[in-house]
XYZ file of N, CA, C and O in Angstrom:
556
model
N 36.737 28.103 -10.945
C 37.072 27.793 -12.321
C 38.081 26.645 -12.380
O 37.979 25.776 -13.240
N 39.034 26.674 -11.467
C 40.040 25.608 -11.423
C 39.378 24.272 -11.097
O 39.726 23.238 -11.685
N 38.401 24.296 -10.175
C 37.690 23.065 -9.815
C 36.895 22.521 -11.000
O 36.879 21.324 -11.251
N 36.255 23.421 -11.763
C 35.513 23.006 -12.958
C 36.443 22.365 -13.988
O 36.116 21.357 -14.600
N 37.607 23.003 -14.198
C 38.579 22.460 -15.154
C 39.051 21.087 -14.699
O 39.196 20.168 -15.511
N 39.277 20.928 -13.396
C 39.734 19.641 -12.860
C 38.685 18.560 -13.128
O 39.020 17.454 -13.561
N 37.404 18.878 -12.907
C 36.331 17.912 -13.177
C 36.291 17.556 -14.656
O 36.114 16.407 -15.031
N 36.435 18.570 -15.513
C 36.406 18.334 -16.957
C 37.586 17.477 -17.403
O 37.432 16.518 -18.150
N 38.782 17.840 -16.951
C 40.001 17.171 -17.403
C 40.086 15.729 -16.910
O 40.724 14.897 -17.545
N 39.460 15.435 -15.792
C 39.570 14.094 -15.229
C 38.363 13.220 -15.531
O 38.263 12.113 -15.016
N 37.453 13.706 -16.371
C 36.333 12.858 -16.787
C 36.883 11.680 -17.567
O 37.900 11.774 -18.230
N 36.170 10.581 -17.517
C 36.615 9.370 -18.208
C 36.806 9.576 -19.696
O 37.773 9.102 -20.275
N 35.904 10.306 -20.349
C 36.001 10.484 -21.793
C 37.246 11.270 -22.180
O 37.884 10.961 -23.180
N 37.584 12.281 -21.406
C 38.760 13.098 -21.727
C 40.033 12.282 -21.557
O 40.931 12.330 -22.394
N 40.099 11.506 -20.499
C 41.280 10.666 -20.256
C 41.382 9.601 -21.354
O 42.464 9.350 -21.883
N 40.250 8.986 -21.715
C 40.258 7.997 -22.792
C 40.731 8.611 -24.105
O 41.498 8.000 -24.844
N 40.276 9.819 -24.380
C 40.687 10.506 -25.606
C 42.187 10.789 -25.592
O 42.871 10.581 -26.597
N 42.690 11.233 -24.464
C 44.129 11.514 -24.358
C 44.953 10.248 -24.581
O 45.960 10.264 -25.291
N 44.512 9.153 -24.005
C 45.219 7.886 -24.190
C 45.160 7.469 -25.653
O 46.153 7.013 -26.224
N 44.004 7.662 -26.282
C 43.867 7.333 -27.701
C 44.811 8.145 -28.574
O 45.398 7.625 -29.519
N 44.961 9.423 -28.257
C 45.854 10.286 -29.043
C 47.300 9.837 -28.876
O 48.059 9.765 -29.848
N 47.688 9.510 -27.660
C 49.066 9.076 -27.402
C 49.354 7.751 -28.115
O 50.389 7.595 -28.773
N 48.426 6.821 -28.023
C 48.611 5.535 -28.705
C 48.621 5.750 -30.219
O 49.386 5.118 -30.948
N 47.771 6.674 -30.699
C 47.741 6.981 -32.126
C 49.068 7.531 -32.617
O 49.527 7.191 -33.709
N 49.699 8.382 -31.809
C 51.002 8.932 -32.191
C 52.054 7.824 -32.263
O 52.866 7.791 -33.192
N 52.027 6.921 -31.303
C 52.974 5.814 -31.324
C 52.693 4.893 -32.510
O 53.623 4.427 -33.182
N 51.425 4.643 -32.793
C 51.032 3.803 -33.924
C 51.470 4.446 -35.232
O 51.904 3.758 -36.155
N 51.403 5.764 -35.303
C 51.826 6.484 -36.502
C 53.309 6.242 -36.785
O 53.698 6.050 -37.938
N 54.123 6.233 -35.753
C 55.557 5.975 -35.939
C 55.798 4.553 -36.455
O 56.656 4.326 -37.295
N 55.013 3.614 -35.938
C 55.149 2.229 -36.383
C 54.782 2.119 -37.865
O 55.483 1.481 -38.649
N 53.684 2.760 -38.248
C 53.247 2.690 -39.640
C 54.244 3.403 -40.550
O 54.547 2.918 -41.643
N 54.776 4.547 -40.110
C 55.785 5.239 -40.914
C 56.988 4.343 -41.162
O 57.508 4.281 -42.278
N 57.432 3.652 -40.118
C 58.563 2.744 -40.277
C 58.201 1.568 -41.183
O 59.009 1.167 -42.024
N 56.994 1.036 -41.018
C 56.554 -0.070 -41.868
C 56.590 0.334 -43.333
O 57.108 -0.395 -44.180
N 56.075 1.519 -43.630
C 56.039 1.980 -45.021
C 57.438 2.296 -45.524
O 57.850 1.826 -46.586
N 58.199 3.096 -44.767
C 59.505 3.545 -45.234
C 60.543 2.421 -45.286
O 61.361 2.382 -46.208
N 60.513 1.529 -44.299
C 61.579 0.537 -44.179
C 61.246 -0.828 -44.770
O 62.148 -1.609 -45.060
N 59.960 -1.133 -44.931
C 59.595 -2.466 -45.403
C 58.850 -2.427 -46.737
O 59.242 -3.077 -47.691
N 57.772 -1.655 -46.805
C 56.931 -1.685 -48.011
C 57.560 -0.924 -49.177
O 57.632 -1.440 -50.293
N 58.026 0.297 -48.956
C 58.565 1.107 -50.051
C 59.803 0.487 -50.697
O 59.946 0.562 -51.922
N 60.709 -0.147 -49.948
C 61.835 -0.802 -50.630
C 61.376 -1.906 -51.584
O 61.949 -2.061 -52.665
N 60.327 -2.662 -51.205
C 59.807 -3.683 -52.117
C 59.203 -3.054 -53.361
O 59.426 -3.523 -54.478
N 58.446 -1.983 -53.170
C 57.856 -1.289 -54.318
C 58.964 -0.732 -55.208
O 58.923 -0.840 -56.428
N 59.980 -0.165 -54.591
C 61.108 0.368 -55.351
C 61.864 -0.717 -56.090
O 62.287 -0.536 -57.233
N 62.033 -1.882 -55.459
C 62.757 -2.987 -56.098
C 61.967 -3.570 -57.258
O 62.547 -3.957 -58.276
N 60.648 -3.617 -57.123
C 59.827 -4.174 -58.186
C 59.790 -3.266 -59.418
O 59.874 -3.738 -60.538
N 59.664 -1.975 -59.167
C 59.518 -1.077 -60.299
C 60.676 -0.116 -60.479
O 60.627 0.750 -61.340
N 61.705 -0.257 -59.674
C 62.823 0.668 -59.767
C 62.421 2.087 -59.393
O 62.975 3.053 -59.898
N 61.442 2.203 -58.492
C 60.890 3.511 -58.146
C 61.259 3.865 -56.718
O 61.104 3.068 -55.813
N 61.745 5.079 -56.527
C 61.993 5.622 -55.192
C 61.204 6.916 -55.092
O 61.611 7.946 -55.623
N 60.043 6.851 -54.445
C 59.158 8.009 -54.392
C 59.772 9.209 -53.662
O 59.402 10.343 -53.931
N 60.688 8.958 -52.734
C 61.215 10.051 -51.924
C 61.981 11.082 -52.757
O 62.093 12.236 -52.346
N 62.510 10.700 -53.901
C 63.260 11.652 -54.720
C 62.467 12.195 -55.908
O 63.045 12.738 -56.834
N 61.158 12.024 -55.894
C 60.336 12.602 -56.963
C 60.025 14.050 -56.611
O 59.408 14.331 -55.584
N 60.475 14.941 -57.456
C 60.217 16.363 -57.214
C 60.331 17.122 -58.524
O 60.828 16.607 -59.530
N 59.844 18.344 -58.486
C 59.959 19.251 -59.632
C 60.625 20.523 -59.127
O 60.161 21.132 -58.158
N 61.730 20.911 -59.780
C 62.383 22.164 -59.426
C 61.545 23.346 -59.901
O 61.059 23.369 -61.030
N 61.355 24.319 -59.025
C 60.503 25.457 -59.367
C 61.280 26.657 -59.914
O 60.680 27.678 -60.220
N 62.583 26.511 -60.035
C 63.367 27.543 -60.722
C 64.542 26.883 -61.444
O 64.837 25.716 -61.245
N 65.211 27.631 -62.272
C 66.276 27.064 -63.116
C 67.547 26.730 -62.333
O 68.389 25.992 -62.830
N 67.672 27.228 -61.116
C 68.857 26.940 -60.313
C 68.862 25.513 -59.779
O 69.906 24.992 -59.390
N 67.707 24.856 -59.752
C 67.613 23.492 -59.226
C 68.027 22.519 -60.334
O 67.331 22.357 -61.331
N 69.192 21.887 -60.148
C 69.718 20.960 -61.154
C 69.999 19.571 -60.596
O 70.196 18.631 -61.350
N 70.018 19.422 -59.277
C 70.366 18.142 -58.658
C 69.213 17.145 -58.785
O 68.052 17.506 -58.637
N 69.544 15.866 -59.026
C 68.502 14.838 -59.069
C 68.137 14.288 -57.677
O 67.257 13.462 -57.553
N 68.838 14.747 -56.649
C 68.602 14.286 -55.284
C 67.853 15.382 -54.528
O 68.262 16.551 -54.522
N 66.756 15.024 -53.894
C 65.863 15.993 -53.259
C 66.566 16.849 -52.220
O 66.401 18.069 -52.212
N 67.355 16.259 -51.345
C 68.001 17.033 -50.281
C 68.935 18.099 -50.854
O 68.992 19.228 -50.360
N 69.651 17.755 -51.920
C 70.544 18.732 -52.550
C 69.744 19.761 -53.348
O 70.093 20.935 -53.404
N 68.655 19.327 -53.978
C 67.822 20.240 -54.760
C 67.177 21.287 -53.863
O 67.032 22.443 -54.257
N 66.807 20.916 -52.653
C 66.211 21.879 -51.719
C 67.210 22.973 -51.359
O 66.837 24.116 -51.130
N 68.478 22.617 -51.314
C 69.516 23.609 -51.021
C 69.691 24.575 -52.185
O 70.066 25.721 -51.999
N 69.409 24.106 -53.398
C 69.592 24.939 -54.589
C 68.424 25.893 -54.821
O 68.589 26.911 -55.482
N 67.270 25.565 -54.331
C 66.111 26.433 -54.542
C 64.811 25.732 -54.201
O 64.795 24.633 -53.648
N 63.713 26.371 -54.572
C 62.384 25.833 -54.258
C 62.081 24.614 -55.125
O 62.362 24.603 -56.318
N 61.497 23.593 -54.466
C 61.117 22.368 -55.175
C 59.715 21.948 -54.751
O 59.275 22.229 -53.645
N 59.026 21.298 -55.657
C 57.727 20.699 -55.369
C 57.979 19.206 -55.191
O 58.126 18.464 -56.159
N 58.044 18.751 -53.911
C 58.418 17.376 -53.591
C 57.170 16.507 -53.529
O 56.706 16.137 -52.468
N 56.645 16.123 -54.675
C 55.417 15.334 -54.712
C 55.660 13.871 -54.330
O 54.721 13.162 -53.987
N 56.870 13.422 -54.337
C 57.174 12.046 -53.923
C 56.852 11.815 -52.453
O 56.349 10.761 -52.079
N 57.128 12.821 -51.623
C 56.773 12.712 -50.206
C 55.262 12.613 -50.042
O 54.762 11.901 -49.182
N 54.525 13.349 -50.869
C 53.066 13.298 -50.818
C 52.568 11.895 -51.174
O 51.650 11.369 -50.535
N 53.184 11.269 -52.166
C 52.800 9.902 -52.543
C 53.055 8.963 -51.371
O 52.230 8.103 -51.046
N 54.185 9.126 -50.704
C 54.516 8.283 -49.551
C 53.500 8.478 -48.428
O 53.047 7.506 -47.820
N 53.128 9.712 -48.143
C 52.132 9.983 -47.104
C 50.784 9.386 -47.500
O 50.059 8.860 -46.650
N 50.439 9.447 -48.767
C 49.202 8.831 -49.243
C 49.197 7.331 -49.031
O 48.196 6.746 -48.604
N 50.320 6.690 -49.311
C 50.442 5.247 -49.079
C 50.344 4.953 -47.586
O 49.679 3.993 -47.175
N 50.980 5.785 -46.748
C 50.861 5.636 -45.289
C 49.395 5.663 -44.871
O 48.944 4.848 -44.066
N 48.652 6.634 -45.402
C 47.235 6.773 -45.060
C 46.464 5.516 -45.450
O 45.651 5.019 -44.670
N 46.701 5.016 -46.641
C 45.989 3.821 -47.085
C 46.297 2.613 -46.195
O 45.406 1.824 -45.875
N 47.542 2.497 -45.782
C 47.920 1.394 -44.903
C 47.252 1.542 -43.540
O 46.693 0.583 -42.992
N 47.272 2.750 -42.985
C 46.625 2.993 -41.695
C 45.133 2.711 -41.793
O 44.543 2.061 -40.919
N 44.502 3.194 -42.852
C 43.067 2.968 -43.032
C 42.764 1.480 -43.126
O 41.792 0.993 -42.530
N 43.577 0.732 -43.845
C 43.353 -0.708 -43.986
C 43.539 -1.423 -42.650
O 42.734 -2.282 -42.275
N 44.584 -1.074 -41.916
C 44.825 -1.710 -40.617
C 43.680 -1.393 -39.655
O 43.171 -2.286 -38.968
N 43.255 -0.139 -39.602
C 42.151 0.224 -38.708
C 40.863 -0.474 -39.124
O 40.072 -0.899 -38.274
N 40.627 -0.604 -40.414
C 39.452 -1.328 -40.894
C 39.487 -2.770 -40.397
O 38.484 -3.296 -39.914
N 40.642 -3.403 -40.516
C 40.770 -4.792 -40.078
C 40.585 -4.898 -38.556
O 39.964 -5.858 -38.070
N 41.112 -3.932 -37.799
C 40.949 -3.953 -36.338
C 39.475 -3.816 -35.969
O 38.952 -4.583 -35.150
N 38.786 -2.848 -36.562
C 37.366 -2.644 -36.262
C 36.551 -3.861 -36.686
O 35.649 -4.299 -35.966
N 36.876 -4.430 -37.833
C 36.173 -5.623 -38.304
C 36.381 -6.780 -37.319
O 35.440 -7.500 -36.996
N 37.601 -6.949 -36.838
C 37.884 -7.998 -35.853
C 37.156 -7.769 -34.545
O 36.611 -8.708 -33.948
N 37.131 -6.537 -34.077
C 36.426 -6.224 -32.828
C 34.932 -6.491 -32.989
O 34.302 -7.077 -32.110
N 34.362 -6.076 -34.112
C 32.938 -6.326 -34.352
C 32.642 -7.824 -34.399
O 31.613 -8.274 -33.899
N 33.543 -8.595 -34.978
C 33.356 -10.045 -35.061
C 33.393 -10.657 -33.660
O 32.592 -11.533 -33.330
N 34.319 -10.191 -32.825
C 34.406 -10.693 -31.452
C 33.163 -10.330 -30.652
O 32.674 -11.138 -29.855
N 32.650 -9.130 -30.854
C 31.457 -8.716 -30.119
C 30.247 -9.543 -30.531
O 29.388 -9.841 -29.714
N 30.148 -9.925 -31.795
C 29.029 -10.746 -32.248
C 29.123 -12.155 -31.683
O 28.115 -12.790 -31.435
N 30.332 -12.675 -31.471
C 30.513 -14.031 -30.981
C 30.196 -14.155 -29.498
O 29.804 -15.211 -29.035
N 30.386 -13.085 -28.733
C 30.122 -13.137 -27.308
C 28.619 -13.167 -27.078
O 27.877 -12.380 -27.668
N 28.152 -14.085 -26.222
C 26.714 -14.116 -25.959
C 26.282 -12.846 -25.239
O 26.991 -12.328 -24.381
N 25.124 -12.365 -25.634
C 24.613 -11.144 -25.021
C 24.211 -11.435 -23.581
O 23.575 -12.442 -23.288
N 24.605 -10.575 -22.684
C 24.254 -10.731 -21.276
C 22.786 -10.355 -21.104
O 22.343 -9.316 -21.583
N 22.077 -11.228 -20.403
C 20.693 -10.908 -20.121
C 20.663 -10.010 -18.898
O 21.116 -10.400 -17.820
N 20.140 -8.835 -19.099
C 20.085 -7.885 -18.003
C 18.767 -8.045 -17.266
O 17.719 -8.223 -17.877
N 18.835 -7.986 -15.970
C 17.627 -8.055 -15.164
C 16.844 -6.767 -15.361
O 17.430 -5.686 -15.510
N 15.531 -6.873 -15.389
C 14.759 -5.643 -15.550
C 15.010 -4.720 -14.363
O 15.256 -5.191 -13.246
N 14.969 -3.430 -14.590
C 15.233 -2.508 -13.487
C 14.176 -2.656 -12.401
O 13.020 -2.983 -12.671
N 14.599 -2.461 -11.168
C 13.683 -2.583 -10.029
C 12.598 -1.517 -10.131
O 12.860 -0.365 -10.509
N 11.387 -1.934 -9.783
C 10.265 -0.994 -9.849
C 10.328 -0.045 -8.658
O 10.715 -0.438 -7.549
N 9.899 1.188 -8.859
C 9.863 2.139 -7.733
C 8.874 1.650 -6.661
O 7.941 0.888 -6.942
N 9.095 2.109 -5.440
C 8.269 1.668 -4.306
C 6.789 1.950 -4.523
O 5.938 1.134 -4.174
N 6.455 3.105 -5.087
C 5.043 3.447 -5.261
C 4.365 2.507 -6.262
O 3.209 2.132 -6.100
N 5.089 2.055 -7.277
C 4.523 1.128 -8.252
C 4.303 -0.233 -7.596
O 3.277 -0.893 -7.813
N 5.260 -0.671 -6.774
C 5.114 -1.932 -6.063
C 3.906 -1.871 -5.131
O 3.087 -2.796 -5.069
N 3.760 -0.774 -4.411
C 2.635 -0.591 -3.487
C 1.305 -0.617 -4.236
O 0.349 -1.269 -3.802
N 1.244 0.046 -5.359
C 0.011 0.046 -6.153
C -0.318 -1.360 -6.651
O -1.482 -1.765 -6.695
N 0.705 -2.108 -7.026
C 0.493 -3.490 -7.450
C -0.064 -4.345 -6.320
O -0.952 -5.181 -6.528
N 0.441 -4.153 -5.095
C -0.068 -4.906 -3.946
C -1.514 -4.547 -3.664
O -2.344 -5.421 -3.358
N -1.881 -3.272 -3.757
C -3.259 -2.826 -3.541
C -4.168 -3.464 -4.589
O -5.258 -3.960 -4.273
N -3.719 -3.486 -5.836
C -4.500 -4.104 -6.917
C -4.748 -5.576 -6.629
O -5.874 -6.081 -6.758
N -3.705 -6.279 -6.185
C -3.839 -7.700 -5.888
C -4.808 -7.934 -4.727
O -5.620 -8.868 -4.763
N -4.755 -7.084 -3.699
C -5.676 -7.214 -2.563
C -7.122 -6.983 -2.992
O -8.040 -7.672 -2.545
N -7.346 -5.986 -3.858
C -8.683 -5.701 -4.343
C -9.215 -6.880 -5.171
O -10.398 -7.235 -5.076
N -8.376 -7.513 -5.956
C -8.788 -8.684 -6.745
C -9.168 -9.837 -5.818
O -10.129 -10.568 -6.086
N -8.419 -10.004 -4.720
C -8.702 -11.082 -3.769
C -10.052 -10.857 -3.084
O -10.813 -11.778 -2.845
N -10.390 -9.576 -2.759
C -11.637 -9.263 -2.089
C -12.811 -9.537 -3.041
O -13.875 -9.991 -2.624
N -12.637 -9.243 -4.316
C -13.714 -9.444 -5.273
C -13.950 -10.928 -5.544
O -15.049 -11.335 -5.867
N -12.943 -11.735 -5.409
C -13.064 -13.157 -5.721
C -13.668 -13.959 -4.627
O -14.269 -13.784 -3.733
């Protein structure tokens, strides 16, 4: 069983998938920083909007206008964080779309390699030689 697991875990596809997940996690941090530190401040400056503090208090004890303090006072529905995550998703989707589009464009530009036809099996070659000999005898 251990040998089977070793074969499975070390297959190329599994290793490629693991690398993809690790790179995806690192890419996620980059996108989170891009949204939180670069894009959202511009959106906030343009419209005076800070999505991170958008919430609804779910009981009367919640009186603070700041999310972190409101959470200490009671239950809150923090929909501003959801808006931020939605924007993150849209940015990730757009970046991945552009990457895939670029890769597809590069693949179209590269000339297709002409592959040699696969070698014929020995029995087919032998039959072809017999056919040629029979044609020579008839001629």
